[in-house]
mmCIF file of C-alpha atoms in Angstrom:
data_model
loop_
_atom_site.group_PDB
_atom_site.id
_atom_site.type_symbol
_atom_site.label_atom_id
_atom_site.label_comp_id
_atom_site.label_asym_id
_atom_site.label_seq_id
_atom_site.Cartn_x
_atom_site.Cartn_y
_atom_site.Cartn_z
ATOM 1 C CA MET A 72 0.046 0.055 0.054
ATOM 2 C CA GLY A 73 2.956 2.502 0.743
ATOM 3 C CA ILE A 74 4.160 1.961 -2.770
ATOM 4 C CA ALA A 75 0.872 2.692 -4.039
ATOM 5 C CA VAL A 76 0.769 5.890 -2.316
ATOM 6 C CA LEU A 77 4.313 7.003 -3.333
ATOM 7 C CA ALA A 78 3.019 6.113 -7.015
ATOM 8 C CA VAL A 79 0.025 8.413 -6.376
ATOM 9 C CA MET A 80 2.272 11.037 -4.910
ATOM 10 C CA ALA A 81 4.447 10.643 -8.407
ATOM 11 C CA VAL A 82 1.438 11.321 -10.406
ATOM 12 C CA GLY A 83 0.699 14.296 -8.726
ATOM 13 C CA VAL A 84 4.133 15.691 -9.000
ATOM 14 C CA ALA A 85 3.865 14.947 -12.788
ATOM 15 C CA LEU A 86 0.553 16.898 -12.915
ATOM 16 C CA MET A 87 1.972 19.975 -11.182
ATOM 17 C CA LEU A 88 5.273 19.875 -13.657
ATOM 18 C CA THR A 89 3.110 19.563 -16.808
ATOM 19 C CA ARG A 90 0.765 22.274 -15.288
ATOM 20 C CA VAL A 91 -2.062 20.064 -16.310
ATOM 21 C CA LEU A 92 -3.738 20.948 -12.679
ATOM 22 C CA PRO A 93 -2.423 24.171 -10.661
ATOM 23 C CA THR A 94 -0.474 22.832 -7.492
ATOM 24 C CA ALA A 95 -3.615 23.489 -5.340
ATOM 25 C CA PHE A 96 -5.744 21.319 -7.134
ATOM 26 C CA ALA A 97 -3.315 18.672 -7.399
ATOM 27 C CA LEU A 98 -2.516 18.906 -3.694
ATOM 28 C CA GLY A 99 -6.641 18.491 -2.684
ATOM 29 C CA LEU A 100 -6.515 15.744 -4.897
ATOM 30 C CA LEU A 101 -3.759 14.098 -3.628
ATOM 31 C CA ALA A 102 -5.212 14.224 -0.333
ATOM 32 C CA VAL A 103 -8.505 12.646 -1.315
ATOM 33 C CA VAL A 104 -6.919 9.620 -3.270
ATOM 34 C CA ILE A 105 -4.447 9.342 -0.167
ATOM 35 C CA ALA A 106 -6.997 9.137 2.186
ATOM 36 C CA LEU A 107 -8.865 6.445 0.265
ATOM 37 C CA LEU A 108 -5.753 4.203 -0.557
ATOM 38 C CA SER A 109 -5.106 4.583 3.698
ATOM 39 C CA GLY A 110 -8.469 3.082 4.206
ATOM 40 C CA ALA A 111 -10.615 6.045 5.270
ATOM 41 C CA SER A 112 -13.900 5.986 5.020
ATOM 42 C CA LEU A 113 -16.039 8.694 2.713
ATOM 43 C CA ALA A 114 -18.020 10.352 5.725
ATOM 44 C CA GLY A 115 -17.260 10.515 9.646
ATOM 45 C CA GLU A 116 -15.997 12.438 12.145
ATOM 46 C CA GLU A 117 -12.537 10.870 12.078
ATOM 47 C CA ASN A 118 -10.539 8.790 9.680
ATOM 48 C CA SER A 119 -12.610 9.788 6.884
ATOM 49 C CA VAL A 120 -12.219 11.640 3.669
ATOM 50 C CA THR A 121 -14.505 14.402 4.745
ATOM 51 C CA ALA A 122 -12.836 14.809 8.255
ATOM 52 C CA VAL A 123 -9.536 15.224 6.105
ATOM 53 C CA LEU A 124 -11.345 17.979 4.126
ATOM 54 C CA GLN A 125 -12.853 19.730 6.686
ATOM 55 C CA ASN A 126 -10.108 19.653 9.328
ATOM 56 C CA GLY A 127 -7.319 19.856 6.910
ATOM 57 C CA SER A 128 -8.568 22.986 5.298
ATOM 58 C CA ALA A 129 -8.663 24.796 8.422
ATOM 59 C CA LEU A 130 -5.308 23.174 10.039
ATOM 60 C CA LEU A 131 -2.994 26.056 8.851
ATOM 61 C CA ALA A 132 -5.592 28.676 9.921
ATOM 62 C CA THR A 133 -3.125 30.504 11.934
ATOM 63 C CA THR A 134 -0.701 30.522 9.248
ATOM 64 C CA MET A 135 -3.171 32.102 6.925
ATOM 65 C CA ILE A 136 -4.296 34.896 9.389
ATOM 66 C CA ALA A 137 -0.732 35.434 9.620
ATOM 67 C CA VAL A 138 -0.390 35.555 5.670
ATOM 68 C CA LEU A 139 -3.037 38.092 5.650
ATOM 69 C CA LEU A 140 -1.807 40.490 8.103
ATOM 70 C CA GLY A 141 1.704 40.106 6.710
ATOM 71 C CA SER A 142 0.157 41.267 3.262
ATOM 72 C CA TRP A 143 -1.577 43.955 4.943
ATOM 73 C CA LEU A 144 1.513 45.671 6.375
ATOM 74 C CA GLY A 145 3.172 44.857 2.980
ATOM 75 C CA THR A 146 0.225 46.701 1.180
ATOM 76 C CA LEU A 147 0.766 49.770 3.740
ATOM 77 C CA MET A 148 4.476 49.813 3.165
ATOM 78 C CA SER A 149 3.891 50.407 -0.614
ATOM 79 C CA GLU A 150 0.906 52.681 -0.681
ATOM 80 C CA THR A 151 2.440 54.732 2.140
ATOM 81 C CA GLY A 152 5.689 54.876 0.680
ATOM 82 C CA ILE A 153 7.681 53.536 3.323
ATOM 83 C CA ALA A 154 9.701 50.713 1.256
ATOM 84 C CA ALA A 155 10.120 53.259 -1.694
ATOM 85 C CA THR A 156 11.706 55.872 0.905
ATOM 86 C CA LEU A 157 14.017 53.089 2.253
ATOM 87 C CA VAL A 158 15.353 52.229 -0.919
ATOM 88 C CA ARG A 159 15.857 56.022 -2.270
ATOM 89 C CA LYS A 160 17.592 56.952 1.317
ATOM 90 C CA ILE A 161 20.067 53.867 0.400
ATOM 91 C CA VAL A 162 20.759 54.764 -3.060
ATOM 92 C CA GLU A 163 21.437 58.431 -2.001
ATOM 93 C CA PHE A 164 23.846 57.007 0.707
ATOM 94 C CA GLY A 165 25.441 54.879 -1.611
ATOM 95 C CA GLY A 166 25.942 57.423 -4.852
ATOM 96 C CA GLU A 167 27.666 55.908 -7.748
ATOM 97 C CA ARG A 168 29.055 52.734 -5.816
ATOM 98 C CA PRO A 169 27.275 49.509 -7.171
ATOM 99 C CA ALA A 170 28.345 47.281 -4.350
ATOM 100 C CA VAL A 171 27.171 49.842 -1.769
ATOM 101 C CA VAL A 172 23.774 50.352 -3.650
ATOM 102 C CA ALA A 173 23.065 46.859 -3.975
ATOM 103 C CA LEU A 174 24.152 45.706 -0.320
ATOM 104 C CA GLY A 175 21.513 48.716 0.688
ATOM 105 C CA VAL A 176 18.766 47.269 -1.555
ATOM 106 C CA TYR A 177 19.715 43.733 -0.032
ATOM 107 C CA ALA A 178 18.981 45.140 3.372
ATOM 108 C CA VAL A 179 15.778 46.588 2.435
ATOM 109 C CA ALA A 180 14.673 43.143 0.779
ATOM 110 C CA VAL A 181 15.999 41.319 4.167
ATOM 111 C CA LEU A 182 13.659 43.603 5.719
ATOM 112 C CA CYS A 183 10.577 43.201 3.387
ATOM 113 C CA GLY A 184 11.226 39.322 3.445
ATOM 114 C CA SER A 185 10.650 39.112 7.237
ATOM 115 C CA ILE A 186 7.411 40.739 6.729
ATOM 116 C CA THR A 187 5.818 38.927 3.887
ATOM 117 C CA GLY A 188 6.876 36.812 1.530
ATOM 118 C CA SER A 189 6.504 35.922 -2.705
ATOM 119 C CA ALA A 190 5.888 38.646 -5.125
ATOM 120 C CA PRO A 191 4.693 41.371 -2.976
ATOM 121 C CA ALA A 192 8.058 41.270 -1.029
ATOM 122 C CA ALA A 193 10.039 41.359 -4.336
ATOM 123 C CA MET A 194 7.814 44.396 -5.335
ATOM 124 C CA LEU A 195 8.611 46.174 -2.114
ATOM 125 C CA ALA A 196 12.125 45.958 -2.331
ATOM 126 C CA GLY A 197 12.710 45.771 -5.911
ATOM 127 C CA VAL A 198 10.335 48.314 -7.789
ATOM 128 C CA VAL A 199 12.620 51.089 -6.954
ATOM 129 C CA GLY A 200 15.537 48.807 -5.945
ATOM 130 C CA ILE A 201 16.121 47.024 -9.141
ATOM 131 C CA PRO A 202 16.033 50.381 -11.494
ATOM 132 C CA ALA A 203 18.253 51.911 -8.823
ATOM 133 C CA MET A 204 21.027 49.009 -8.836
ATOM 134 C CA ILE A 205 20.931 48.928 -12.781
ATOM 135 C CA ALA A 206 21.135 52.769 -13.015
ATOM 136 C CA VAL A 207 24.561 52.723 -10.983
ATOM 137 C CA GLY A 208 25.656 49.514 -13.236
ATOM 138 C CA VAL A 209 24.992 46.438 -11.501
ATOM 139 C CA PRO A 210 24.130 43.852 -14.247
ATOM 140 C CA PRO A 211 20.352 43.350 -14.390
ATOM 141 C CA VAL A 212 20.554 39.443 -13.634
ATOM 142 C CA VAL A 213 22.278 40.444 -10.418
ATOM 143 C CA ALA A 214 20.001 43.297 -9.512
ATOM 144 C CA GLY A 215 17.287 40.856 -9.749
ATOM 145 C CA GLY A 216 19.372 38.097 -7.661
ATOM 146 C CA THR A 217 20.037 40.610 -4.907
ATOM 147 C CA VAL A 218 16.413 41.275 -4.221
ATOM 148 C CA LEU A 219 15.683 37.609 -4.069
ATOM 149 C CA MET A 220 18.881 36.912 -1.851
ATOM 150 C CA GLY A 221 17.445 39.508 0.620
ATOM 151 C CA LEU A 222 14.145 37.781 0.731
ATOM 152 C CA ALA A 223 15.864 34.363 1.458
ATOM 153 C CA THR A 224 18.189 36.261 4.173
ATOM 154 C CA GLY A 225 14.885 37.674 5.640
ATOM 155 C CA LEU A 226 12.943 34.140 5.545
ATOM 156 C CA PRO A 227 14.423 32.518 8.811
ATOM 157 C CA VAL A 228 12.873 35.848 10.764
ATOM 158 C CA GLU A 229 9.817 35.785 9.141
ATOM 159 C CA LEU A 230 7.094 35.412 11.224
ATOM 160 C CA ILE A 231 4.748 33.858 8.879
ATOM 161 C CA GLY A 232 7.113 31.223 8.149
ATOM 162 C CA TRP A 233 7.601 30.350 11.943
ATOM 163 C CA GLN A 234 4.035 29.669 11.855
ATOM 164 C CA PHE A 235 3.919 27.773 8.829
ATOM 165 C CA LEU A 236 6.826 25.370 10.108
ATOM 166 C CA SER A 237 5.237 25.082 13.223
ATOM 167 C CA ASP A 238 2.023 23.985 11.723
ATOM 168 C CA ALA A 239 3.079 21.810 9.230
ATOM 169 C CA VAL A 240 5.541 19.644 11.411
ATOM 170 C CA ASP A 241 3.454 20.265 14.828
ATOM 171 C CA LEU A 242 6.139 21.378 16.806
ATOM 172 C CA PRO A 243 6.047 24.312 19.596
ATOM 173 C CA LEU A 244 6.674 27.648 17.607
ATOM 174 C CA GLU A 245 9.419 28.218 20.404
ATOM 175 C CA GLN A 246 11.263 25.486 18.862
ATOM 176 C CA VAL A 247 10.909 26.548 15.627
ATOM 177 C CA ARG A 248 12.127 29.988 16.418
ATOM 178 C CA ALA A 249 15.248 29.163 17.965
ATOM 179 C CA PHE A 250 16.215 26.869 14.669
ATOM 180 C CA GLN A 251 15.386 29.547 12.428
ATOM 181 C CA LEU A 252 17.577 32.268 14.444
ATOM 182 C CA ARG A 253 20.270 29.959 14.022
ATOM 183 C CA VAL A 254 19.818 29.764 10.145
ATOM 184 C CA PHE A 255 19.658 33.546 9.917
ATOM 185 C CA PRO A 256 23.477 33.866 10.086
ATOM 186 C CA ILE A 257 23.887 31.481 7.743
ATOM 187 C CA ALA A 258 21.399 32.930 5.233
ATOM 188 C CA LEU A 259 23.250 36.400 5.854
ATOM 189 C CA VAL A 260 26.740 35.403 5.015
ATOM 190 C CA VAL A 261 25.859 33.496 1.888
ATOM 191 C CA GLY A 262 23.518 36.394 0.941
ATOM 192 C CA VAL A 263 26.139 39.430 1.399
ATOM 193 C CA ALA A 264 28.452 37.100 -0.422
ATOM 194 C CA TYR A 265 26.527 36.760 -3.331
ATOM 195 C CA VAL A 266 26.329 40.524 -3.753
ATOM 196 C CA LEU A 267 29.989 41.312 -3.197
ATOM 197 C CA VAL A 268 31.019 38.510 -5.552
ATOM 198 C CA GLU A 269 28.918 38.470 -8.197
ATOM 199 C CA VAL A 270 29.120 42.592 -8.538
ATOM 200 C CA ARG A 271 32.750 42.297 -8.794
ATOM 201 C CA ARG A 272 32.769 39.303 -10.960
ATOM 202 C CA ARG A 273 30.304 40.158 -13.765
ATOM 203 C CA GLY A 274 31.670 44.310 -13.621
ATOM 204 C CA ALA A 275 29.799 47.290 -13.973
ATOM 205 C CA ARG A 276 27.405 47.635 -16.786
ATOM 206 C CA HIS A 277 25.398 50.913 -17.458
ATOM 207 C CA ALA A 278 22.311 49.985 -19.162
ATOM 208 C CA TRP A 279 18.540 50.414 -18.309
ATOM 209 C CA ALA A 280 16.462 47.512 -18.832
ATOM 210 C CA VAL A 281 13.690 48.219 -16.782
ATOM 211 C CA ARG A 282 10.876 50.422 -18.126
ATOM 212 C CA ALA A 283 10.592 53.690 -16.015
ATOM 213 C CA ALA A 284 7.404 53.391 -13.871
ATOM 214 C CA THR A 285 8.270 55.005 -10.665
ATOM 215 C CA ALA A 286 7.681 58.676 -11.569
ATOM 216 C CA ARG A 287 4.006 58.527 -9.804
ATOM 217 C CA ARG A 288 6.188 57.293 -6.790
ATOM 218 C CA ALA A 289 8.736 59.945 -7.006
ATOM 219 C CA ARG A 290 6.316 62.497 -6.582
ATOM 220 C CA ARG A 291 4.784 61.148 -3.755
ATOM 221 C CA GLY A 292 7.399 61.941 -1.622
ATOM 222 C CA ASP A 293 9.425 60.432 1.530
ATOM 223 C CA ALA A 294 7.358 58.484 4.323
ATOM 224 C CA PRO A 295 8.240 60.317 7.752
ATOM 225 C CA TRP A 296 11.445 58.861 9.045
ATOM 226 C CA TYR A 297 9.948 57.518 12.132
ATOM 227 C CA ALA A 298 7.707 55.423 10.113
ATOM 228 C CA LEU A 299 10.340 53.305 8.485
ATOM 229 C CA ILE A 300 10.504 51.226 11.557
ATOM 230 C CA ALA A 301 7.579 49.828 10.546
ATOM 231 C CA PRO A 302 8.651 46.619 9.204
ATOM 232 C CA LEU A 303 11.022 46.164 12.334
ATOM 233 C CA LEU A 304 8.426 46.576 14.792
ATOM 234 C CA PRO A 305 6.698 43.066 14.545
ATOM 235 C CA ILE A 306 10.103 41.422 14.519
ATOM 236 C CA VAL A 307 11.292 43.332 17.694
ATOM 237 C CA LEU A 308 7.676 42.783 19.511
ATOM 238 C CA ALA A 309 7.765 38.780 18.637
ATOM 239 C CA LEU A 310 11.822 38.576 19.662
ATOM 240 C CA GLY A 311 12.202 40.920 22.273
ATOM 241 C CA LEU A 312 8.549 40.922 23.986
ATOM 242 C CA GLU A 313 7.568 37.071 22.900
ATOM 243 C CA LEU A 314 4.041 38.621 21.783
ATOM 244 C CA PRO A 315 2.569 35.787 19.458
ATOM 245 C CA ILE A 316 2.667 36.556 15.799
ATOM 246 C CA VAL A 317 -0.758 37.711 15.061
ATOM 247 C CA PRO A 318 -0.535 40.662 17.407
ATOM 248 C CA SER A 319 2.926 41.394 16.473
ATOM 249 C CA LEU A 320 1.960 41.965 13.066
ATOM 250 C CA LEU A 321 -1.144 43.954 13.983
ATOM 251 C CA ALA A 322 0.877 46.241 16.064
ATOM 252 C CA GLY A 323 2.872 46.818 12.670
ATOM 253 C CA VAL A 324 0.025 47.454 10.703
ATOM 254 C CA VAL A 325 -1.513 50.117 13.396
ATOM 255 C CA PHE A 326 2.103 51.840 13.585
ATOM 256 C CA ALA A 327 2.246 52.027 10.091
ATOM 257 C CA LEU A 328 -1.161 53.320 9.367
ATOM 258 C CA LEU A 329 -0.790 56.013 12.424
ATOM 259 C CA THR A 330 2.642 57.296 11.150
ATOM 260 C CA THR A 331 1.761 57.651 7.340
ATOM 261 C CA THR A 332 -1.717 58.725 7.557
ATOM 262 C CA ARG A 333 -3.593 61.796 8.360
ATOM 263 C CA PRO A 334 -6.370 61.151 11.529
ATOM 264 C CA GLY A 335 -9.092 61.903 8.920
ATOM 265 C CA ARG A 336 -8.213 59.410 6.507
ATOM 266 C CA LEU A 337 -7.411 56.398 8.606
ATOM 267 C CA GLY A 338 -10.437 54.360 8.187
ATOM 268 C CA GLU A 339 -10.412 54.753 4.444
ATOM 269 C CA THR A 340 -6.886 53.796 4.298
ATOM 270 C CA ALA A 341 -6.914 51.051 6.700
ATOM 271 C CA MET A 342 -10.068 49.609 4.541
ATOM 272 C CA ARG A 343 -8.726 50.073 1.166
ATOM 273 C CA SER A 344 -5.301 48.298 1.974
ATOM 274 C CA LEU A 345 -7.002 45.406 3.757
ATOM 275 C CA TYR A 346 -9.058 44.746 0.681
ATOM 276 C CA ARG A 347 -5.857 44.871 -1.371
ATOM 277 C CA ALA A 348 -4.243 42.644 1.117
ATOM 278 C CA PHE A 349 -7.086 40.272 0.200
ATOM 279 C CA ASP A 350 -5.943 40.245 -3.424
ATOM 280 C CA VAL A 351 -2.226 39.834 -2.300
ATOM 281 C CA ALA A 352 -2.842 37.012 -0.027
ATOM 282 C CA ALA A 353 -5.395 34.862 -2.209
ATOM 283 C CA PRO A 354 -2.705 32.686 -3.997
ATOM 284 C CA PRO A 355 -0.767 31.395 -0.921
ATOM 285 C CA LEU A 356 -4.181 31.258 1.517
ATOM 286 C CA VAL A 357 -5.564 28.725 -1.627
ATOM 287 C CA LEU A 358 -2.129 26.725 -1.185
ATOM 288 C CA PHE A 359 -2.264 26.687 2.352
ATOM 289 C CA VAL A 360 -5.734 25.315 2.516
ATOM 290 C CA ALA A 361 -4.568 22.757 0.030
ATOM 291 C CA ILE A 362 -1.588 21.805 1.901
ATOM 292 C CA GLY A 363 -3.392 21.328 5.315
ATOM 293 C CA MET A 364 -5.691 18.666 3.695
ATOM 294 C CA LEU A 365 -2.588 16.729 2.385
ATOM 295 C CA LEU A 366 -1.305 17.330 5.867
ATOM 296 C CA SER A 367 -4.097 15.698 7.380
ATOM 297 C CA ALA A 368 -3.967 12.768 4.938
ATOM 298 C CA VAL A 369 -0.782 11.648 5.494
ATOM 299 C CA ARG A 370 -1.048 11.693 9.382
ATOM 300 C CA LEU A 371 -3.999 9.205 9.223
ATOM 301 C CA PRO A 372 -3.118 6.124 10.741
ATOM 302 C CA GLY A 373 -3.576 3.983 7.766
ATOM 303 C CA ALA A 374 -1.180 6.297 5.650
ATOM 304 C CA VAL A 375 1.384 6.413 8.119
ATOM 305 C CA ALA A 376 1.366 2.421 8.814
ATOM 306 C CA ALA A 377 1.681 1.964 4.809
ATOM 307 C CA LEU A 378 4.631 4.531 4.538
ATOM 308 C CA ASP A 379 6.500 4.075 7.468
ATOM 309 C CA PRO A 380 8.590 1.152 6.347
ATOM 310 C CA VAL A 381 8.968 2.268 2.432
ATOM 311 C CA VAL A 382 10.184 5.702 3.804
ATOM 312 C CA SER A 383 12.273 4.243 6.510
ATOM 313 C CA ALA A 384 13.948 1.967 3.988
ATOM 314 C CA ILE A 385 15.015 4.488 1.451
ATOM 315 C CA SER A 386 16.065 7.317 3.972
ATOM 316 C CA PRO A 387 19.239 8.022 4.532
ATOM 317 C CA SER A 388 20.435 7.088 8.199
ATOM 318 C CA GLY A 389 23.405 8.530 10.169
ATOM 319 C CA PRO A 390 24.164 12.349 10.214
ATOM 320 C CA VAL A 391 26.819 12.335 7.257
ATOM 321 C CA LEU A 392 24.542 10.238 4.728
ATOM 322 C CA PHE A 393 21.558 12.715 6.011
ATOM 323 C CA VAL A 394 23.617 15.571 5.006
ATOM 324 C CA LEU A 395 24.950 14.077 1.600
ATOM 325 C CA VAL A 396 21.996 12.338 0.588
ATOM 326 C CA PHE A 397 19.335 15.457 0.880
ATOM 327 C CA ALA A 398 22.139 17.915 -0.372
ATOM 328 C CA LEU A 399 22.196 15.848 -3.603
ATOM 329 C CA LEU A 400 17.942 16.289 -3.741
ATOM 330 C CA VAL A 401 18.110 19.896 -3.446
ATOM 331 C CA PRO A 402 17.111 20.489 -7.256
ATOM 332 C CA LEU A 403 13.996 18.379 -6.571
ATOM 333 C CA CYS A 404 12.573 21.189 -4.676
ATOM 334 C CA LEU A 405 12.549 23.594 -7.923
ATOM 335 C CA TYR A 406 9.965 23.449 -10.540
ATOM 336 C CA ARG A 407 7.254 22.469 -8.275
ATOM 337 C CA GLY A 408 9.303 19.116 -7.701
ATOM 338 C CA PRO A 409 8.449 16.681 -5.056
ATOM 339 C CA LEU A 410 10.330 18.185 -2.499
ATOM 340 C CA ASN A 411 8.955 21.870 -2.873
ATOM 341 C CA VAL A 412 8.021 22.575 1.103
ATOM 342 C CA TYR A 413 5.120 24.740 -0.152
ATOM 343 C CA GLY A 414 3.710 21.846 -2.245
ATOM 344 C CA LEU A 415 4.232 18.131 -2.167
ATOM 345 C CA GLY A 416 7.244 18.677 0.012
ATOM 346 C CA ALA A 417 5.192 19.189 2.998
ATOM 347 C CA GLY A 418 3.578 15.803 2.607
ATOM 348 C CA VAL A 419 6.659 14.170 2.508
ATOM 349 C CA ALA A 420 8.049 16.189 5.575
ATOM 350 C CA GLY A 421 4.606 15.298 7.326
ATOM 351 C CA VAL A 422 5.519 11.273 6.343
ATOM 352 C CA LEU A 423 8.844 11.788 7.975
ATOM 353 C CA ALA A 424 7.944 13.403 10.989
ATOM 354 C CA GLY A 425 4.794 11.056 11.418
ATOM 355 C CA GLY A 426 6.341 7.751 10.706
ATOM 356 C CA GLY A 427 9.486 8.920 12.950
ATOM 357 C CA VAL A 428 11.937 8.504 10.553
ATOM 358 C CA TYR A 429 13.880 11.248 11.664
ATOM 359 C CA PRO A 430 13.541 13.547 15.251
ATOM 360 C CA VAL A 431 10.719 15.976 14.186
ATOM 361 C CA PRO A 432 13.387 19.116 14.602
ATOM 362 C CA ALA A 433 15.638 17.240 11.814
ATOM 363 C CA VAL A 434 12.402 17.482 9.466
ATOM 364 C CA LEU A 435 12.242 21.069 10.504
ATOM 365 C CA GLY A 436 15.661 21.653 9.484
ATOM 366 C CA LEU A 437 15.243 19.780 6.281
ATOM 367 C CA MET A 438 12.299 22.012 5.220
ATOM 368 C CA SER A 439 13.870 25.092 6.213
ATOM 369 C CA SER A 440 16.971 24.195 3.689
ATOM 370 C CA TYR A 441 14.855 23.452 0.965
ATOM 371 C CA GLY A 442 12.684 26.955 1.605
ATOM 372 C CA GLN A 443 15.884 28.906 1.121
ATOM 373 C CA VAL A 444 16.425 27.535 -2.258
ATOM 374 C CA LEU A 445 13.334 27.344 -3.616
ATOM 375 C CA CYS A 446 12.838 31.044 -2.064
ATOM 376 C CA VAL A 447 15.412 32.244 -4.372
ATOM 377 C CA SER A 448 16.237 30.174 -7.295
ATOM 378 C CA ASP A 449 13.086 28.154 -8.259
ATOM 379 C CA PRO A 450 12.082 29.569 -12.033
ATOM 380 C CA THR A 451 8.577 29.184 -10.916
ATOM 381 C CA SER A 452 8.277 31.090 -7.902
ATOM 382 C CA THR A 453 6.322 34.098 -8.329
ATOM 383 C CA GLN A 454 9.087 36.206 -6.776
ATOM 384 C CA THR A 455 11.294 34.847 -9.195
ATOM 385 C CA VAL A 456 9.528 35.471 -12.011
ATOM 386 C CA TRP A 457 8.635 38.752 -10.953
ATOM 387 C CA SER A 458 12.319 40.081 -10.112
ATOM 388 C CA ALA A 459 13.663 38.472 -13.172
ATOM 389 C CA GLN A 460 11.316 39.980 -15.533
ATOM 390 C CA TYR A 461 11.426 43.353 -14.218
ATOM 391 C CA ALA A 462 15.273 43.210 -14.351
ATOM 392 C CA GLY A 463 14.541 42.303 -17.964
ATOM 393 C CA VAL A 464 16.438 38.831 -17.905
ATOM 394 C CA ARG A 465 14.430 35.214 -18.060
ATOM 395 C CA PRO A 466 14.075 33.461 -15.005
ATOM 396 C CA GLU A 467 16.324 30.629 -15.674
ATOM 397 C CA LYS A 468 19.297 33.192 -16.305
ATOM 398 C CA VAL A 469 18.430 34.251 -12.298
ATOM 399 C CA MET A 470 18.338 30.475 -11.212
ATOM 400 C CA ALA A 471 21.821 29.887 -12.810
ATOM 401 C CA SER A 472 23.112 32.698 -11.105
ATOM 402 C CA THR A 473 21.608 32.218 -7.663
ATOM 403 C CA LEU A 474 21.695 28.305 -7.433
ATOM 404 C CA PRO A 475 25.463 27.760 -6.524
ATOM 405 C CA TYR A 476 24.941 30.171 -3.462
ATOM 406 C CA THR A 477 21.453 28.703 -2.459
ATOM 407 C CA TRP A 478 22.675 25.328 -2.741
ATOM 408 C CA VAL A 479 25.656 26.182 -0.224
ATOM 409 C CA MET A 480 22.950 27.624 1.990
ATOM 410 C CA ALA A 481 21.134 24.583 1.875
ATOM 411 C CA VAL A 482 24.136 22.565 2.727
ATOM 412 C CA GLY A 483 25.048 24.725 5.536
ATOM 413 C CA VAL A 484 21.461 24.817 6.856
ATOM 414 C CA LEU A 485 21.291 20.481 6.534
ATOM 415 C CA THR A 486 24.503 20.588 8.509
ATOM 416 C CA LEU A 487 23.510 22.638 11.175
ATOM 417 C CA THR A 488 20.395 20.225 11.446
ATOM 418 C CA SER A 489 22.403 17.395 11.438
ATOM 419 C CA VAL A 490 24.608 18.633 14.317
ATOM 420 C CA LEU A 491 21.835 19.844 16.405
ATOM 421 C CA PHE A 492 19.175 17.026 16.203
ATOM 422 C CA LEU A 493 20.855 14.000 14.683
ATOM 423 C CA THR A 494 24.303 13.324 16.683
#
């Protein structure tokens, strides 16, 4: 039966890779089929297909609320000019020095990546940052890659990411946060190395590959200096005062509103930006509903019993093999592959954790390492597509530029995981 479940998963991957079905639809269909193969009944409060659909759709509810609030804060940062002001200040400071400007935009991207993910975060840093980098001579492919590497560096301190990993592997948020904070220095070192090495290696190229689209933003004026700390506030509250994620993000939203909006327009701005945030958050929300269903399916007793012997037999044992094998499998998280943690990879992680193949914290480390790679280098990720196209290059070129660095980043996180949890 375990072989049959794995075969169904392989079919699901094929459907996603060939774009026959959107990822969310394929994951939902997989959840139903796996539940049936695992001996679940069609209806009932437990161990049934309806229970998988009902309970699974809300399994990642806290993550989904965090996604909406993060999107709300990101929308406010865009509407009120906070993100654009941050980039402009850095460009003014960097002058004509490509490496300094690129490092400044990279720092803004880290901030944006810590608030929200995907294309909205790339837009916050990139709409002004990518043209600014290209204008001072940073090659377009490096300009797009710099924004993406910044997002990946911010990912370990992204509050939404903590909540998703906590829900996905059923691990207390405190443990997820402690591990992700150890991942951050690895991501920071590799990200800074990418900016410095690639800017120097490729040399300055003065070309304007991006259509001017910032005139309206330039006329808007800068946001007040004290409003620029809005993206940092939720992180400080969550780390310093250990507030839960949802109130931390809400505090950031309220602060951004109060420091950038006249009192008479607070209500209108709040509602308009909230409605826009729903549009921004819709794609990940749909995906998280489907991932929740899949996680519920692979956690069914029948699925665990069927998959455990098969997965245990093919999973590498020992800390060294863990690093070597999963480092070689890194490309399988690209192109919506079977180890994409925002796709079928979440189900694989559920099998590894639920079957006790590895300690749950080790599964967390595996998901975190692959998440760093696909955040930057997956040519099908929305943030990669947007950044590459906005810089005037193909997403595959950005993948070729960034993958050696994100692969090293993944190996670093896998090694950290092995040392902490497998030795």
